[in-house]
DNA sequence: ATTGAAATAAAAGACTA
DNA sequence: TAGTCTTTTATTTCAAT
């Protein structure tokens, strides 16, 4: 099911779809230099093998009334694997938590939280996140503004930065 | 150009496209309960007014060989607005920096950095980020794994959590 | 595995209500 | 502003190389 290796065209397809997920297949095919049918087959294969996990419209949070974005650093009392998994499962059911990453070092998790306003965020923090089982510490940092929001991964780098030339 | 107010159908459209950005207009129209042409007109209006900023394929970073995701907390020497903007402009030209948020408090910026491997990240950190003008401090936290990655904003919440009922 | 052509389906536009 | 009809364009399948 999973393709063994991606060739250069596959990577170009991923790069283009990462930038413009609604590009038509004929445009995509033209840009990567093959005809439409094989291009579509490659896209389907990339989807089925999991290299493409989904497609999403990027919305303007502020314009839609979500004016509060906060990063929360969460420390847990127990770092047993089952407790880490339980915490992840819990945040998966918290709509305001948009991203959750497990970190090394002192802090156990970093969460990206999006709320309509300060009241909504405060209610979430004091009634849902802080009182959650096993949560030992929560430190929050409010975002002032977003300076860059690039999707996904940095294709188009030198695969290995040449060390000496 | 910008629509004055979004009605319930517009919000449903945004919610659906945020979850599945390649849904066909016919499917979308059916799900929100209107016919295809007005649905497409709404989508175009949402795009042109900036509520929809773009569409992106979500790719599997690890499967594609990007095994290092790091959050970096960056403090600047000068927080004059022109210097803040200059830093944002600089990270916009760093492909490994995928997101940049300005924060309140001690730390000035949080960056999400994606690299293929530790060597690539270390090279970036020591040769590009730390030596950049005005950078006073950089603290990095490596991610162990991703527990949740939801796109965009939490539609489908009670618009105001009822305070008493 | 790609191409080129045919069939199907969706998107875009004109018009009506 | 929504809906119906029509045209255009894209997607998908299939035969052939």
Coordinates of C-alpha atoms (C1' of nucleotides) in Angstrom, one line a residue:
Chain A
X1 CA 0.0 0.0 0.0
X2 CA 2.7 2.4 1.0
X3 CA 4.9 3.4 -1.9
X4 CA 8.5 2.5 -1.4
X5 CA 10.1 5.6 -2.6
X6 CA 8.9 9.0 -3.9
X7 CA 10.5 10.3 -7.0
X8 CA 11.1 13.9 -7.8
X9 CA 7.7 14.4 -9.5
X10 CA 5.9 13.1 -6.3
X11 CA 7.8 15.6 -4.2
X12 CA 6.9 18.4 -6.6
X13 CA 3.3 17.3 -6.5
X14 CA 3.4 17.4 -2.7
X15 CA 5.0 20.8 -2.7
X16 CA 2.4 22.3 -5.1
X17 CA -0.5 20.8 -3.2
X18 CA 0.9 22.0 0.1
X19 CA 0.9 25.6 -1.3
X20 CA -2.3 25.4 -3.2
X21 CA -4.5 22.5 -2.2
X22 CA -7.3 23.3 -4.7
X23 CA -5.1 23.5 -7.7
X24 CA -6.8 21.6 -10.5
X25 CA -5.3 18.3 -11.6
X26 CA -4.6 19.6 -15.1
X27 CA -2.7 22.6 -13.7
X28 CA -0.8 20.4 -11.4
X29 CA 0.1 18.0 -14.2
X30 CA 1.3 20.8 -16.4
X31 CA 3.5 22.2 -13.6
X32 CA 5.2 18.9 -12.9
X33 CA 5.6 18.1 -16.5
X34 CA 3.4 15.1 -17.0
X35 CA -0.1 14.6 -18.4
X36 CA -3.2 14.6 -16.3
X37 CA -4.1 11.0 -15.8
X38 CA -0.8 9.8 -14.4
X39 CA -0.7 12.9 -12.3
X40 CA -4.1 12.1 -10.8
X41 CA -3.0 8.5 -10.1
X42 CA 0.0 9.8 -8.3
X43 CA -2.1 12.2 -6.2
X44 CA -4.5 9.3 -5.3
X45 CA -1.5 7.1 -4.4
X46 CA -0.1 9.8 -2.2
X47 CA -3.4 10.2 -0.4
X48 CA -3.9 6.5 0.1
X49 CA -0.4 5.9 1.4
X50 CA -0.8 8.7 3.9
X51 CA 1.8 11.1 2.6
X52 CA -1.2 13.5 2.1
X53 CA -3.2 13.4 5.3
X54 CA -6.0 15.8 4.2
X55 CA -6.9 19.1 2.6
X56 CA -7.9 22.2 4.5
X57 CA -9.1 25.7 3.8
X58 CA -7.0 28.2 5.7
X59 CA -9.4 30.7 7.4
X60 CA -8.8 34.1 8.8
X61 CA -9.2 33.6 12.5
X62 CA -9.3 37.2 13.5
X63 CA -11.8 38.2 10.8
X64 CA -14.0 35.4 12.0
X65 CA -14.0 36.7 15.5
X66 CA -11.4 34.4 17.0
X67 CA -9.2 37.1 18.4
X68 CA -7.2 35.1 21.0
X69 CA -4.4 32.7 20.2
X70 CA -2.4 31.4 23.1
X71 CA 0.5 29.0 23.6
X72 CA 0.2 27.1 26.8
X73 CA 3.1 25.1 28.3
X74 CA 1.7 22.3 30.4
X75 CA 3.6 20.2 32.9
X76 CA 2.2 16.9 34.1
X77 CA 2.5 15.3 37.5
X78 CA 3.1 11.9 36.0
X79 CA 5.0 11.3 32.8
X80 CA 4.2 7.6 32.6
X81 CA 3.4 6.8 29.0
X82 CA -0.2 5.9 29.8
X83 CA -0.7 9.3 31.5
X84 CA 0.9 11.1 28.5
X85 CA -1.5 9.3 26.2
X86 CA -4.4 10.0 28.5
X87 CA -3.6 13.8 28.4
X88 CA -3.3 13.8 24.6
X89 CA -6.6 12.0 24.3
X90 CA -8.2 14.6 26.6
X91 CA -6.9 17.6 24.7
X92 CA -8.1 15.9 21.5
X93 CA -11.6 16.5 22.8
X94 CA -11.0 20.1 23.6
X95 CA -12.0 22.2 20.6
X96 CA -10.1 25.2 21.7
X97 CA -6.9 23.2 21.6
X98 CA -5.8 23.2 18.0
X99 CA -2.4 21.7 18.4
X100 CA -0.7 19.6 21.0
X101 CA 3.0 18.7 20.9
X102 CA 4.9 16.6 23.4
X103 CA 8.2 18.2 24.3
X104 CA 11.5 17.2 25.9
X105 CA 12.9 18.9 28.9
X106 CA 10.9 20.4 31.8
X107 CA 7.7 21.2 30.0
X108 CA 5.8 18.2 28.9
X109 CA 3.4 19.7 26.3
X110 CA 2.9 22.8 24.3
X111 CA -0.6 23.6 23.2
X112 CA -1.9 26.1 20.7
X113 CA -5.2 27.4 21.9
X114 CA -7.7 29.5 19.9
X115 CA -10.6 31.3 21.4
X116 CA -13.1 34.0 20.5
X117 CA -12.2 36.3 23.3
X118 CA -10.4 36.6 26.6
X119 CA -13.5 35.5 28.5
X120 CA -13.8 32.3 26.5
X121 CA -10.1 31.6 27.0
X122 CA -10.1 32.2 30.7
X123 CA -13.1 30.0 31.1
X124 CA -11.4 27.2 29.3
X125 CA -8.2 27.6 31.2
X126 CA -9.7 27.7 34.7
X127 CA -12.5 25.3 34.1
X128 CA -11.1 22.7 31.7
X129 CA -7.3 22.8 31.2
X130 CA -5.9 23.6 34.7
X131 CA -8.3 21.2 36.5
X132 CA -7.7 18.3 34.2
X133 CA -6.3 15.2 35.8
X134 CA -2.5 15.0 36.1
X135 CA -2.0 18.6 35.1
X136 CA 0.7 20.1 37.4
X137 CA 1.5 23.4 35.8
X138 CA 0.2 25.6 33.0
X139 CA 2.0 28.7 31.8
X140 CA 0.4 30.7 29.1
X141 CA 1.8 33.2 26.5
X142 CA -0.6 35.3 24.6
X143 CA 0.2 36.0 20.9
X144 CA 0.3 39.6 19.8
X145 CA 0.3 38.8 16.1
X146 CA 1.3 36.3 13.6
X147 CA 4.4 37.0 11.6
X148 CA 4.5 33.9 9.4
X149 CA 2.2 30.9 8.8
X150 CA 3.6 28.5 6.2
X151 CA 2.0 25.2 5.7
X152 CA 3.7 21.9 6.3
X153 CA 7.3 21.2 5.5
X154 CA 10.1 23.1 3.8
X155 CA 10.4 21.3 0.5
X156 CA 12.8 23.0 -1.9
X157 CA 15.8 23.0 0.4
X158 CA 19.2 21.5 -0.6
X159 CA 18.5 17.9 0.5
X160 CA 21.8 18.0 2.4
X161 CA 23.3 21.4 2.9
X162 CA 26.7 21.1 1.2
X163 CA 29.2 21.0 3.9
X164 CA 32.2 22.1 1.8
X165 CA 32.4 23.1 -1.8
Chain B
X1 CA -15.6 44.0 -1.1
X2 CA -15.7 42.5 2.4
X3 CA -19.0 41.1 3.3
X4 CA -20.6 42.8 6.2
X5 CA -21.8 39.8 8.1
X6 CA -21.6 36.1 7.7
X7 CA -24.8 34.1 8.1
X8 CA -25.1 30.6 9.4
X9 CA -24.6 29.0 6.0
X10 CA -21.4 30.9 5.4
X11 CA -20.0 29.6 8.7
X12 CA -21.1 26.1 7.9
X13 CA -19.2 26.4 4.6
X14 CA -16.1 27.6 6.3
X15 CA -16.3 24.8 8.8
X16 CA -16.7 22.1 6.1
X17 CA -13.9 23.5 3.9
X18 CA -11.6 23.8 6.9
X19 CA -12.1 20.1 7.5
X20 CA -12.1 19.0 3.9
X21 CA -10.7 21.6 1.6
X22 CA -11.2 19.5 -1.5
X23 CA -14.8 18.8 -1.0
X24 CA -16.6 19.3 -4.3
X25 CA -19.0 22.2 -4.5
X26 CA -21.9 19.9 -5.1
X27 CA -21.2 18.0 -1.9
X28 CA -20.7 21.2 0.0
X29 CA -24.0 22.6 -1.3
X30 CA -25.8 19.5 -0.3
X31 CA -24.3 19.5 3.2
X32 CA -25.2 23.1 3.9
X33 CA -28.7 22.8 2.3
X34 CA -28.6 25.0 -0.7
X35 CA -28.1 24.4 -4.4
X36 CA -24.7 24.4 -6.1
X37 CA -24.6 27.8 -7.8
X38 CA -25.3 30.0 -4.8
X39 CA -23.0 27.8 -2.8
X40 CA -20.2 28.4 -5.2
X41 CA -20.9 32.1 -5.2
X42 CA -20.6 32.1 -1.4
X43 CA -17.3 30.3 -1.5
X44 CA -15.9 32.7 -4.1
X45 CA -17.1 35.6 -1.9
X46 CA -15.4 34.1 1.1
X47 CA -12.2 33.7 -0.8
X48 CA -12.3 37.2 -2.3
X49 CA -13.1 38.9 1.0
X50 CA -10.2 37.1 2.7
X51 CA -12.1 34.9 5.1
X52 CA -10.6 32.0 3.2
X53 CA -6.9 32.7 2.8
X54 CA -5.9 29.6 0.9
X55 CA -6.1 25.9 0.6
X56 CA -3.4 23.5 1.6
X57 CA -2.6 19.8 1.5
X58 CA -1.6 18.5 4.9
X59 CA 1.4 16.3 4.4
X60 CA 3.0 13.7 6.7
X61 CA 6.2 15.4 7.8
X62 CA 7.8 12.3 9.3
X63 CA 7.0 10.0 6.4
X64 CA 8.6 12.6 4.1
X65 CA 11.8 12.6 6.0
X66 CA 11.3 15.7 8.1
X67 CA 11.9 14.2 11.5
X68 CA 12.7 17.2 13.5
X69 CA 10.1 19.7 14.7
X70 CA 11.3 22.3 17.2
X71 CA 9.8 25.2 19.0
X72 CA 12.2 28.1 19.5
X73 CA 11.6 31.0 21.9
X74 CA 13.5 34.0 20.7
X75 CA 14.2 37.2 22.7
X76 CA 15.3 40.3 20.8
X77 CA 17.7 43.0 22.1
X78 CA 15.5 45.8 20.8
X79 CA 11.7 45.6 20.8
X80 CA 11.2 48.8 18.7
X81 CA 8.4 48.1 16.2
X82 CA 10.8 48.5 13.3
X83 CA 13.1 45.9 14.8
X84 CA 10.2 43.5 15.4
X85 CA 9.1 43.9 11.8
X86 CA 12.6 43.4 10.6
X87 CA 12.9 40.1 12.5
X88 CA 9.5 38.9 11.1
X89 CA 10.6 39.8 7.6
X90 CA 13.9 37.9 8.2
X91 CA 12.2 34.7 9.4
X92 CA 9.8 34.9 6.5
X93 CA 12.8 34.1 4.3
X94 CA 13.9 31.2 6.4
X95 CA 12.2 28.1 4.9
X96 CA 12.8 26.0 8.1
X97 CA 10.7 28.5 10.1
X98 CA 7.1 27.4 9.4
X99 CA 5.4 29.7 11.9
X100 CA 6.3 32.8 13.8
X101 CA 4.2 34.4 16.5
X102 CA 4.9 37.5 18.5
X103 CA 4.3 37.0 22.2
X104 CA 3.8 39.1 25.2
X105 CA 6.0 38.8 28.3
X106 CA 9.7 38.0 28.4
X107 CA 9.9 36.0 25.2
X108 CA 9.4 38.0 22.1
X109 CA 8.7 35.3 19.5
X110 CA 7.9 31.7 19.3
X111 CA 9.0 29.9 16.1
X112 CA 8.0 26.5 14.8
X113 CA 10.9 25.0 13.0
X114 CA 10.9 21.9 10.8
X115 CA 14.0 20.2 9.6
X116 CA 15.0 16.9 8.0
X117 CA 17.4 15.9 10.8
X118 CA 19.3 17.2 13.7
X119 CA 22.3 18.2 11.6
X120 CA 20.1 20.4 9.4
X121 CA 18.4 22.0 12.5
X122 CA 21.7 22.6 14.3
X123 CA 23.2 24.2 11.2
X124 CA 20.2 26.5 10.9
X125 CA 20.3 27.4 14.6
X126 CA 23.9 28.2 14.8
X127 CA 24.4 29.7 11.4
X128 CA 21.2 31.5 10.7
X129 CA 18.9 32.0 13.6
X130 CA 21.2 32.7 16.6
X131 CA 23.5 35.0 14.6
X132 CA 20.7 37.0 13.1
X133 CA 20.7 40.8 13.9
X134 CA 19.0 41.8 17.1
X135 CA 18.6 38.2 18.4
X136 CA 19.5 38.2 22.1
X137 CA 18.4 34.7 23.2
X138 CA 17.2 31.5 21.7
X139 CA 15.8 28.6 23.7
X140 CA 14.8 25.5 21.8
X141 CA 12.4 22.7 22.8
X142 CA 12.4 19.6 20.7
X143 CA 9.1 17.9 20.0
X144 CA 8.8 14.2 20.8
X145 CA 5.5 13.7 19.0
X146 CA 2.4 15.4 17.9
X147 CA -0.8 14.7 19.9
X148 CA -3.2 16.8 18.0
X149 CA -3.2 18.9 14.8
X150 CA -6.5 20.5 14.1
X151 CA -6.8 23.1 11.3
X152 CA -7.8 26.6 11.9
X153 CA -10.4 27.7 14.4
X154 CA -13.0 26.0 16.7
X155 CA -16.2 26.5 14.9
X156 CA -19.1 24.7 16.5
X157 CA -18.7 26.0 20.0
X158 CA -21.5 27.7 21.9
X159 CA -20.9 31.3 20.6
X160 CA -21.0 32.4 24.2
X161 CA -20.7 29.7 26.8
X162 CA -23.9 30.2 28.8
X163 CA -22.9 31.6 32.1
X164 CA -25.9 30.3 34.1
X165 CA -28.8 28.3 33.0
Chain C
dA1 C1' 4.1 3.6 -16.6
dT2 C1' 2.7 7.2 -19.8
dT3 C1' -0.2 8.9 -23.4
dG4 C1' -4.3 10.2 -25.9
dA5 C1' -9.2 9.9 -26.5
dA6 C1' -13.9 9.1 -24.6
dA7 C1' -17.4 9.3 -21.0
dT8 C1' -18.8 11.3 -16.8
dA9 C1' -19.1 14.8 -13.5
dA10 C1' -18.4 19.3 -11.8
dA11 C1' -17.8 24.3 -12.2
dA12 C1' -19.1 28.7 -14.2
dG13 C1' -22.4 31.6 -16.4
dA14 C1' -27.0 33.4 -18.1
dC15 C1' -31.3 34.1 -16.8
dT16 C1' -35.6 33.8 -13.9
dA17 C1' -38.1 34.3 -9.9
Chain D
dT1 C1' -30.4 36.1 -2.9
dA2 C1' -31.7 31.4 -4.5
dG3 C1' -32.8 28.2 -8.2
dT4 C1' -33.0 26.2 -13.0
dC5 C1' -30.9 25.5 -17.3
dT6 C1' -26.9 25.6 -20.4
dT7 C1' -22.1 25.9 -21.6
dT8 C1' -17.6 25.2 -20.5
dT9 C1' -14.0 22.8 -18.2
dA10 C1' -12.1 19.2 -15.4
dT11 C1' -12.0 14.5 -13.7
dT12 C1' -12.0 9.8 -14.5
dT13 C1' -11.9 5.6 -17.1
dC14 C1' -10.2 2.9 -20.8
dA15 C1' -7.5 1.4 -24.8
dA16 C1' -3.0 1.5 -26.7
dT17 C1' 1.9 2.3 -26.8

